[in-house]
Short mmCIF file of C-alpha atoms and ligand atoms in Angstrom, two decimals:
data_model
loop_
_atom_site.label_atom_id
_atom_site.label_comp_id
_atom_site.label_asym_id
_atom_site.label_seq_id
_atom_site.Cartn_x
_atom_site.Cartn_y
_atom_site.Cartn_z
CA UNK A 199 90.78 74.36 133.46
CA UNK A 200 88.93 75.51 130.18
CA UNK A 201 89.03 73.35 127.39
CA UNK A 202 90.87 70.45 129.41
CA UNK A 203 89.87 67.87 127.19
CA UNK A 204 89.76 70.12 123.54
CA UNK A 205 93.04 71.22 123.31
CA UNK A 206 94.12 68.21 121.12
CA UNK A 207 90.50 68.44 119.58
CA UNK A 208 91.54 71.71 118.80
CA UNK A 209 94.70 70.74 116.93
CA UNK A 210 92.73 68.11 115.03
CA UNK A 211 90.17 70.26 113.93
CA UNK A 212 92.77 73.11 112.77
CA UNK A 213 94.46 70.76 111.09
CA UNK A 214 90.89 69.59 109.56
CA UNK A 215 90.29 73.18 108.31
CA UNK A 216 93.70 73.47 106.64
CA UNK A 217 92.76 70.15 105.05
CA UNK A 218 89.37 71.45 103.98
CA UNK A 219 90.85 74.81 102.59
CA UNK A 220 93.50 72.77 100.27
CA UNK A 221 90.77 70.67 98.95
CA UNK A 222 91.82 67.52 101.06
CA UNK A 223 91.54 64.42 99.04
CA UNK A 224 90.33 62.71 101.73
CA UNK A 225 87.54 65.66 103.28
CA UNK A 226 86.78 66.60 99.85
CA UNK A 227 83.47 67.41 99.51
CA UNK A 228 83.01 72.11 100.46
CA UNK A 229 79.19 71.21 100.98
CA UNK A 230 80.21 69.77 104.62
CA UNK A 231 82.97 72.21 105.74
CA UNK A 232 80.13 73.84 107.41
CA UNK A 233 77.26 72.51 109.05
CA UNK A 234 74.23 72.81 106.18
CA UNK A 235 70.91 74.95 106.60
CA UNK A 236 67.90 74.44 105.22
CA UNK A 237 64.53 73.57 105.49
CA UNK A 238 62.87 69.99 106.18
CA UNK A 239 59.36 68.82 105.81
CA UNK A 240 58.90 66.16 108.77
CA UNK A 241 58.29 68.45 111.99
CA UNK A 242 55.55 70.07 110.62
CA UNK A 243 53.35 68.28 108.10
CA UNK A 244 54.87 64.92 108.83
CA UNK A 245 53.71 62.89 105.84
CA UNK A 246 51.28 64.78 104.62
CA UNK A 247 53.48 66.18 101.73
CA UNK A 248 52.93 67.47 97.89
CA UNK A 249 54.79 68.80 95.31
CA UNK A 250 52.98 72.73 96.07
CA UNK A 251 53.67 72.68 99.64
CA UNK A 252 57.49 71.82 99.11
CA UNK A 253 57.28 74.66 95.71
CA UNK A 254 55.60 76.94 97.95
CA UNK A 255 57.60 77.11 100.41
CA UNK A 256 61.10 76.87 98.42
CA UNK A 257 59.78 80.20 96.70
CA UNK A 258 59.14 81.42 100.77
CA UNK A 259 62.75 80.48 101.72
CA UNK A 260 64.06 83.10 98.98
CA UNK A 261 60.83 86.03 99.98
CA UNK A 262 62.00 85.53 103.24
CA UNK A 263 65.92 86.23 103.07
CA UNK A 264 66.35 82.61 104.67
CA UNK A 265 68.30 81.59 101.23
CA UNK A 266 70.01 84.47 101.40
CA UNK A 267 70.91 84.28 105.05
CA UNK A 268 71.98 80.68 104.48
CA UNK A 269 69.51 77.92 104.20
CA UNK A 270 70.24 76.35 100.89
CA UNK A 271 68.50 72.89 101.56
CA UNK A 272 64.59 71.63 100.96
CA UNK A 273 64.79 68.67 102.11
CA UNK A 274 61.17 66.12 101.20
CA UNK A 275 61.63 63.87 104.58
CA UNK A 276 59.33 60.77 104.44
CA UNK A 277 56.14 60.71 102.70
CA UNK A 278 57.33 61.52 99.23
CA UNK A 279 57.19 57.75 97.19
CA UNK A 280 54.45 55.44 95.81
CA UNK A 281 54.04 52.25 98.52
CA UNK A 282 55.84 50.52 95.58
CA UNK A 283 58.73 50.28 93.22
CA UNK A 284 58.13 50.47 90.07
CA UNK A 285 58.80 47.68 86.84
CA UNK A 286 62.21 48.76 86.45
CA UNK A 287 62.54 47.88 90.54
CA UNK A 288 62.80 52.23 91.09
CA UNK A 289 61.70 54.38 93.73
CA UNK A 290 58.97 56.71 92.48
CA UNK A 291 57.00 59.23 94.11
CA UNK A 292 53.56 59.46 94.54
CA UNK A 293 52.27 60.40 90.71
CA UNK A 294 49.32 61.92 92.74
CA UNK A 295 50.80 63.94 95.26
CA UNK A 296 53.96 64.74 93.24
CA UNK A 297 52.87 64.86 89.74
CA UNK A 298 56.32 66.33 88.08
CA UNK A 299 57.91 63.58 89.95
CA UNK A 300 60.86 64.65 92.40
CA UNK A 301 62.81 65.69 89.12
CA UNK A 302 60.27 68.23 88.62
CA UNK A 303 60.60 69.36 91.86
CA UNK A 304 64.32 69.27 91.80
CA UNK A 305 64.30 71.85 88.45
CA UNK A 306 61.75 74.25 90.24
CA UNK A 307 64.38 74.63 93.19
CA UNK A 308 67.04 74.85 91.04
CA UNK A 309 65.98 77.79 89.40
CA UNK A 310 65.47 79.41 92.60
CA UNK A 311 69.36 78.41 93.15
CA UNK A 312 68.79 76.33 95.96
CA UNK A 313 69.31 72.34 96.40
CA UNK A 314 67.00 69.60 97.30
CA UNK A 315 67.12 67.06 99.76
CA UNK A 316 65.03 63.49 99.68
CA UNK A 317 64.78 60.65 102.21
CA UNK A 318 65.05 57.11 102.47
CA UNK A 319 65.86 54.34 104.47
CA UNK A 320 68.53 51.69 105.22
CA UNK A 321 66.02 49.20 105.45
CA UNK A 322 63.83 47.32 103.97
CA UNK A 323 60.67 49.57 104.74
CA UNK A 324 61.00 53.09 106.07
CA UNK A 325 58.97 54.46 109.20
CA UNK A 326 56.00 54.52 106.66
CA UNK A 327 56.42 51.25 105.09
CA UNK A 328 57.48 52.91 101.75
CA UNK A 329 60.04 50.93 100.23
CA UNK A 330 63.38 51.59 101.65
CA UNK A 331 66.90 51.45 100.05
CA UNK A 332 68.04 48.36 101.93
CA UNK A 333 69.53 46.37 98.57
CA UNK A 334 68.55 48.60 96.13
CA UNK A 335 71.27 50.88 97.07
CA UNK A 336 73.22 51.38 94.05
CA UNK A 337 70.29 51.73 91.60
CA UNK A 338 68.57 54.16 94.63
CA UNK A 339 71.31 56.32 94.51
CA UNK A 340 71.63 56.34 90.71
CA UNK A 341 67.88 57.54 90.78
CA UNK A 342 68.17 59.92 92.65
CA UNK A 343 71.34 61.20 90.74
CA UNK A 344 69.20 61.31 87.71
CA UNK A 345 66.46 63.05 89.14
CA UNK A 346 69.03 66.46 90.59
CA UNK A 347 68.76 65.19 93.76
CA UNK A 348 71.68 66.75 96.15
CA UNK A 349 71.03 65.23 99.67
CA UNK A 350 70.10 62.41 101.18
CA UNK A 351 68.83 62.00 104.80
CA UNK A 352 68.91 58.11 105.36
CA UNK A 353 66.81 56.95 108.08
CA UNK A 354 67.28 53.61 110.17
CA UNK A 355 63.44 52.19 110.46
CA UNK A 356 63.22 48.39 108.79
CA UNK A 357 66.69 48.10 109.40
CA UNK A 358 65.91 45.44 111.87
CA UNK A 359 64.37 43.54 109.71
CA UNK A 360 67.79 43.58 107.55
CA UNK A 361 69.73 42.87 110.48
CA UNK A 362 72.22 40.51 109.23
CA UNK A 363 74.17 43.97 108.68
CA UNK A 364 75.08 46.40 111.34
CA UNK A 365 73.88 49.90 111.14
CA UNK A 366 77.62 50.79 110.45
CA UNK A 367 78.10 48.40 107.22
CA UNK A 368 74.24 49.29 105.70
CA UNK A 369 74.87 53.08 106.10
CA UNK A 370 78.47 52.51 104.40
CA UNK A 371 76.57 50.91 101.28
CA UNK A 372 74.80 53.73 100.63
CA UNK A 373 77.66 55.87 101.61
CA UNK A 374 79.31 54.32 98.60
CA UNK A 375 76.46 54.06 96.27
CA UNK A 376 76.27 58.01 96.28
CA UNK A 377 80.12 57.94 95.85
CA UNK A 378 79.55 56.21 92.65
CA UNK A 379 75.98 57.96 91.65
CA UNK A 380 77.79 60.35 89.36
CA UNK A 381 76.29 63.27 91.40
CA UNK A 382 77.78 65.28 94.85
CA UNK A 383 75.13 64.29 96.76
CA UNK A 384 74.98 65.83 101.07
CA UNK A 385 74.89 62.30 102.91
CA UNK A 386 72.85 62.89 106.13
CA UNK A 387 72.80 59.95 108.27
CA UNK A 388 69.60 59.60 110.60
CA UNK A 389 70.42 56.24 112.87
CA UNK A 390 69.34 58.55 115.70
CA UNK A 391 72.62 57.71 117.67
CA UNK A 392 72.63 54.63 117.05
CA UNK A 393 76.07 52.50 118.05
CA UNK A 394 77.41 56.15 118.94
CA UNK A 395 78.32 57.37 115.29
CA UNK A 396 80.19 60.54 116.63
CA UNK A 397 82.96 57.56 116.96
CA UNK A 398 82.95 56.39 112.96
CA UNK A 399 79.99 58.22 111.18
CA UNK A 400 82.68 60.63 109.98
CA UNK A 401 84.53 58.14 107.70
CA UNK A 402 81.47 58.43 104.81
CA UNK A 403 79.54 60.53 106.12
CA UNK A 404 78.63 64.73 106.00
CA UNK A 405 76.91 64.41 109.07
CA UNK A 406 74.92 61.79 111.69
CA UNK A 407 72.20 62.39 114.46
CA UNK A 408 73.17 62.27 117.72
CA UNK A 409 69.79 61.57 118.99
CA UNK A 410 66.36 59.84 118.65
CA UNK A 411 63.52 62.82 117.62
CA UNK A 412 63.60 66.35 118.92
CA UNK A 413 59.71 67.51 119.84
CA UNK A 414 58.70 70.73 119.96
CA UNK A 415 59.22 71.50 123.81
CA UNK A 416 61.27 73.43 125.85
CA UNK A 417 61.87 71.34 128.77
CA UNK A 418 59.65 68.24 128.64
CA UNK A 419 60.61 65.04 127.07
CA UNK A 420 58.08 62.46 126.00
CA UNK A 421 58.05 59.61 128.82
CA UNK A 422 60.90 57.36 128.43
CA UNK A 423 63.48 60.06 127.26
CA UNK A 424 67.29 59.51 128.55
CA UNK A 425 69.18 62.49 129.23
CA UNK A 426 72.82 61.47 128.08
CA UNK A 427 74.53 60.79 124.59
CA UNK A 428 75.26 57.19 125.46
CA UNK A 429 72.06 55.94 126.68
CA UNK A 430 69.29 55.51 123.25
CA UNK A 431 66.84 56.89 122.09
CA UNK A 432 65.37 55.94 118.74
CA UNK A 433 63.24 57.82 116.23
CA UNK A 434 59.84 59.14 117.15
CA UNK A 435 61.38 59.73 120.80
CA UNK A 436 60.52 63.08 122.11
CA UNK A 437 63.35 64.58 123.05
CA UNK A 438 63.11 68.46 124.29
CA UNK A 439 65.49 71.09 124.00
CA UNK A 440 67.25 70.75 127.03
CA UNK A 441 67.85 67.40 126.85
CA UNK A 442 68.84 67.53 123.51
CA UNK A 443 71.74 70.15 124.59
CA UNK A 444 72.60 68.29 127.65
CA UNK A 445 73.28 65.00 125.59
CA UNK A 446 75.90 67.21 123.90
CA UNK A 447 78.42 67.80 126.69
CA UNK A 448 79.57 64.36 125.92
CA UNK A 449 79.50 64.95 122.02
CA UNK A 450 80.51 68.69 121.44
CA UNK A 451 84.48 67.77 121.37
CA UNK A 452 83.76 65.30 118.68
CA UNK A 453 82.42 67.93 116.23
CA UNK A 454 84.58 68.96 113.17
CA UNK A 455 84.17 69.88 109.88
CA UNK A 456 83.24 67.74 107.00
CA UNK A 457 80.88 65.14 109.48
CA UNK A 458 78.52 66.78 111.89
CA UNK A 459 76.39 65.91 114.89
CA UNK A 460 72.87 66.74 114.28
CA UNK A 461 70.91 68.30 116.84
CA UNK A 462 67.71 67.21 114.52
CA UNK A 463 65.89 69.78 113.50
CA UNK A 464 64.85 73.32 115.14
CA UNK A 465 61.80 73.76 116.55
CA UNK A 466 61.67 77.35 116.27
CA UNK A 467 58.55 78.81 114.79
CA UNK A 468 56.39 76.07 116.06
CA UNK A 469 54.62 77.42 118.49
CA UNK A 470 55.31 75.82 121.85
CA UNK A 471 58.23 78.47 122.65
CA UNK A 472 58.69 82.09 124.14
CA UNK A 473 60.99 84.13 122.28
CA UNK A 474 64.02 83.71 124.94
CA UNK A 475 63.34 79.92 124.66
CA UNK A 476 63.77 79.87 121.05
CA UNK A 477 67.01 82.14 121.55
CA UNK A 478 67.95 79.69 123.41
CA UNK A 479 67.38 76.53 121.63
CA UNK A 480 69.00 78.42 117.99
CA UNK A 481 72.19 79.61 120.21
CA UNK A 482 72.75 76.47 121.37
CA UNK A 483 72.73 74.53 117.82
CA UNK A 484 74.60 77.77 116.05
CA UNK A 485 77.49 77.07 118.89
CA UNK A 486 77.33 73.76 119.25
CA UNK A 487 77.97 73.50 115.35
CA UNK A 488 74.69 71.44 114.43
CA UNK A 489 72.87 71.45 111.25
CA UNK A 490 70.42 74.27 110.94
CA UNK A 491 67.42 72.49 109.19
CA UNK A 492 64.37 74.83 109.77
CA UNK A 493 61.35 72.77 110.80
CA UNK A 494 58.67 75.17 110.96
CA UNK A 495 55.86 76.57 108.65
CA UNK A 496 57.56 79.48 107.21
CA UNK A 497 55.08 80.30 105.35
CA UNK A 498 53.40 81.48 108.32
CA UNK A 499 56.00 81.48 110.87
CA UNK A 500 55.67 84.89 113.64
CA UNK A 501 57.80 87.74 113.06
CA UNK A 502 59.86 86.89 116.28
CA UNK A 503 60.92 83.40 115.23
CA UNK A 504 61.71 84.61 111.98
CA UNK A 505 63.71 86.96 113.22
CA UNK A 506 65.82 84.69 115.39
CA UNK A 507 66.20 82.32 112.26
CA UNK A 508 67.57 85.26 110.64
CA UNK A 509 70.33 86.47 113.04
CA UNK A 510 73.52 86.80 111.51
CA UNK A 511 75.84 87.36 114.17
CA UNK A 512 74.29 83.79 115.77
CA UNK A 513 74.44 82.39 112.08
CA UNK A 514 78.18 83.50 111.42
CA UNK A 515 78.73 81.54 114.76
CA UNK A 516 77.22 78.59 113.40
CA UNK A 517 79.24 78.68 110.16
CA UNK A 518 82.40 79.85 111.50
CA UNK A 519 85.19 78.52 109.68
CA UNK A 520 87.09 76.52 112.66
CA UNK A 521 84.08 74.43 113.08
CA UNK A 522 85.10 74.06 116.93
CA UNK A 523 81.89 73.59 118.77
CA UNK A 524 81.33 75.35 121.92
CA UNK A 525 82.05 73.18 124.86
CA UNK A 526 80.24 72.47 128.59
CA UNK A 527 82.01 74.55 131.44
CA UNK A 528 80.94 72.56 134.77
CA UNK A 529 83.49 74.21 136.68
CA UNK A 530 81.18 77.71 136.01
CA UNK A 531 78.27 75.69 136.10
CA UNK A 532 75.39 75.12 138.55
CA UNK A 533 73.41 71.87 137.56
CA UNK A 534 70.11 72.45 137.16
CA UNK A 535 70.67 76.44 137.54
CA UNK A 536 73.09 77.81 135.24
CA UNK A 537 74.89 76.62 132.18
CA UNK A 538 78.08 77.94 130.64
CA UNK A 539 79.28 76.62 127.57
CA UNK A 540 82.34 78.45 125.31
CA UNK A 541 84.88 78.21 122.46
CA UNK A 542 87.06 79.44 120.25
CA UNK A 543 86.06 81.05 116.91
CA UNK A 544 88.19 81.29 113.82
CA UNK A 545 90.53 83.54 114.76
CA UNK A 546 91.17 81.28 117.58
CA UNK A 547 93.11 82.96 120.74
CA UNK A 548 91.50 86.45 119.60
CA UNK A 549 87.67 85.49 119.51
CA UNK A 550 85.24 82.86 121.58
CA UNK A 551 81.65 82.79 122.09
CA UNK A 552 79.95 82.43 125.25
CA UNK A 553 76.71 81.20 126.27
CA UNK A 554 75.07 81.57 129.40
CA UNK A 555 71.50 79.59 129.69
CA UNK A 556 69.77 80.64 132.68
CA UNK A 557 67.56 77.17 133.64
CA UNK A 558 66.15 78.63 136.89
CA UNK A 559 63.58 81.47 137.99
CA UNK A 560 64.16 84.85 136.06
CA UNK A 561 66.13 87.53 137.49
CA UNK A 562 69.70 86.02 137.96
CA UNK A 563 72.69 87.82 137.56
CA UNK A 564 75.32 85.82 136.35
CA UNK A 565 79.29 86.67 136.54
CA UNK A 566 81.85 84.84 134.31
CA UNK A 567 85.75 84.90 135.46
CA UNK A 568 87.46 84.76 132.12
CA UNK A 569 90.17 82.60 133.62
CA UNK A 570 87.70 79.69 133.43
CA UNK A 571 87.52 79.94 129.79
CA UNK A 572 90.44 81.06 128.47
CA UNK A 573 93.64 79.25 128.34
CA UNK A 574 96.30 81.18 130.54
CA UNK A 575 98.32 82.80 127.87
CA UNK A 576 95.20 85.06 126.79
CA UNK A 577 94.52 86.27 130.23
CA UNK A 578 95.77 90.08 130.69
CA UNK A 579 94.14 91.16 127.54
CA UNK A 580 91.19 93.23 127.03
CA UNK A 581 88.15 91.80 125.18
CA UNK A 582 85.27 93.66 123.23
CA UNK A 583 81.65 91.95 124.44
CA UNK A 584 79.00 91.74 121.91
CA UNK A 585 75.34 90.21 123.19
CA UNK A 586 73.93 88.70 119.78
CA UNK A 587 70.61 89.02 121.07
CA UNK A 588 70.37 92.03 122.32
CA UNK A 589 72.70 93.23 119.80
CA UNK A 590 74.63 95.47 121.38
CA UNK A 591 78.39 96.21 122.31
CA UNK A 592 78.77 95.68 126.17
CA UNK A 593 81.84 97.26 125.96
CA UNK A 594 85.47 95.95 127.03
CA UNK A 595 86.19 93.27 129.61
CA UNK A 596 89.47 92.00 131.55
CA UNK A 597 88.59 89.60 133.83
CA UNK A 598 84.94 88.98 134.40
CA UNK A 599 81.66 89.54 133.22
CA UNK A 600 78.64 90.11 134.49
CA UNK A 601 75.15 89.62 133.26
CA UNK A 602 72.69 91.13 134.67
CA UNK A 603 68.45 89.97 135.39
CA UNK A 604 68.93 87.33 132.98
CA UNK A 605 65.59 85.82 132.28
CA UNK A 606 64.01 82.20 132.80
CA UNK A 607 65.36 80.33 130.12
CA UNK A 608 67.15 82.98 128.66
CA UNK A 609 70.39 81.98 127.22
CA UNK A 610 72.88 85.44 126.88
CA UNK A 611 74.95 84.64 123.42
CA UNK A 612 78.06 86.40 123.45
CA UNK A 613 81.13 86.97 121.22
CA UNK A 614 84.20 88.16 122.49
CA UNK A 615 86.93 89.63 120.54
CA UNK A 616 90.44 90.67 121.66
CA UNK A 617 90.83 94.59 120.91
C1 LIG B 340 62.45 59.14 112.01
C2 LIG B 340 63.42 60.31 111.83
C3 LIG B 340 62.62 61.57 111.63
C4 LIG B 340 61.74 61.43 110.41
C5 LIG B 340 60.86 60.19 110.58
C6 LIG B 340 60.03 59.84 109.35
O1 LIG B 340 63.14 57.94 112.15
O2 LIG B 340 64.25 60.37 112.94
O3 LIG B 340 63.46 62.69 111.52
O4 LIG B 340 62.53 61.34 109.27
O5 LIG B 340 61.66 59.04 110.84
O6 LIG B 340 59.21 58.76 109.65
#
């Protein structure tokens, strides 16, 4: 029935959350109780990066209400660093580009009280041929200590040519270099699936992609795209919305707090979406408990994007403090027609969000029996129905629920709460 396989996921993750509200020696760190928002340079400008752009739009994330509603992180993907290291065998950044240096940076989004986030690489070269961390771990993450730097998304290009070390023991250097930097710095692993991380990523980690690269497309992958979690894909692969939820149903059970699976980042605001598409792509990483890292212009995103962005019933979903993610119903599925996916929420037998992605041709009504979602012993009760995105109360609910002309992909977001 529902949840066959999450029930002891469940327990471990409950028993993560007490951990993480005692301060757990071993969790530790508050910054990954919670999957972290923010806002990342890569899907937009790519490279093409400078000190003003990332200033710009820090100042934009505050104007905005984003900081307010949540996203905390600018994170400076690739792009950011001189091609080489300088006498003292440091990273630097481009003098031209970034002329106060990343610690200048760091101070101007400081002030604005939010945190930034760099990238390197774990090996020798990154994507870009700037010099990557591979051996220069400790002193990398000392430098970047010095400079304010909280986060670190640590990418897995060059790594090949450092391959006398797995993936698993180069990403545990740094892992342990930031341990020691002096500084709590967000370690954000980007080995893009790589030797399944959702298995061990969690022992150093605050959170791992799942996946090769997200693209900004509904439905279509790049060619050579595989649609499951344990078949690769590695960076620069094109990987669309849909496929990127349907490689969760294998990975959703694994998600708890204090290590996350990353989604990569959203799309929204990029312009190759409808609105209900972009509903449905944010629902999907709010309930499936992946990082929300913003990868759009916001300084000239649309209205409706922003708006979505800026939900905060689907945000309070996202950071919900049980950190269960939503899981894949296929017994109230249809493949290639309808999806159901649902969970619990913190209050755990009293509250669960639903989603319902319509894949097909607009104009479906769609009717879910509660009995294949909740566990037995919360059948009989009566449960309030709010619709996130249409945000309004659908009133109470026993056994069923029907949703009515749901549109091509649409995906209806629902909380339920026991009255
Ligand atoms: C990829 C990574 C992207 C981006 C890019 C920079 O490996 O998955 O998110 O960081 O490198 O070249």
């Amino acid at each position: 029935m529902a949840f066959p396989e999450s029930k002891l996921k469940m327990l471990k993750n409950i028993t993560v959350i007490a951990l993480v509200a005692f301060g757990s020696p071993c969790l530790g760190k508050i910054s990954s109780a919670k999957p972290q928002m923010g806002w990342n340079t890569w899907n937009t400008f790519k490279s093409h990066i400078n000190q003003s752009l990332i200033e710009n739009t820090a100042s934009t994330l505050v104007s905005t209400g984003l900081a307010r509603a949540g996203y905390e992180y600018v994170v400076i993907d690739e792009g950011w660093q001189a091609y080489t290291r300088d006498a003292n065998g440091r990273q630097q950044a481009n003098s031209t580009t970034f002329p106060s240096g990343i610690s200048g940076v760091a101070k101007y989004i400081h002030k604005l009280s939010l945190k930034v986030g760099i990238y390197s690489d774990a090996g020798i070269y990154d994507c870009g041929f700037f010099p990557g961390s591979y051996g220069y771990e400790e002193l990398d993450a000392k430098t970047y200590a010095s400079w304010g730097v909280d986060y670190l998304k640590y990418d897995n290009c060059g790594g090949f040519q450092a391959n006398t070390l797995s993936a698993q023991e180069r990403f545990t250097i740094m892992g342990n270099s930031l341990k020691n930097s002096g500084r709590d710095i967000f370690y954000s692993l980007c080995q893009w699936g790589n030797q399944f991380p959702w298995f061990w990523a969690d022992q150093f980690s605050d959170s791992y992609r799942m996946s090769g690269d997200i693209t900004s497309s509904f439905a279509a992958d790049k060619s050579g795209v595989c649609k499951t979690a344990y078949c690769l894909n590695t960076g620069y692969a094109g990987v669309s919305v849909l496929t990127m939820i349907r490689k969760m149903r294998e990975i959703s059970g694994f998600q708890a707090p204090g290590s996350w699976a990353d989604m990569d980042m959203l799309e929204i605001g990029t312009g190759t979406m409808t609105e209900f598409e972009e509903q449905t792509h944010f629902s999907f990483w709010a309930a499936l408990k992946s990082p929300l890292i913003i990868g759009a212009d916001i300084t000239t995103i649309s209205k409706s994007s922003l708006a979505i962005l800026l939900n905060k019933d689907a945000i309070a979903i996202s950071q919900d403090n049980a950190g269960v993610a939503a899981s894949y119903l296929p017994d109230l599925s249809i493949e290639g027609s309808v999806q159901i996916w649902a969970g619990p929420l913190s209050t755990g037998n009293s509250k669960y969000v639903i989603l319902a992605l319509n894949e097909g041709q607009s104009g479906v009504n769609i009717t879910i029996p509660l009995n294949g979602i909740f566990k037995p012993e919360n059948l009989g009760a009566r449960y309030k129905a709010r619709d996130v995105w249409d945000r309004k109360n659908l009133g109470t609910i026993e056994s069923d629920i029907t949703l009515t002309n749901v549109s091509s992909h649409q995906t209806k977001l629902l909380v339920l709460s026991r009255e």
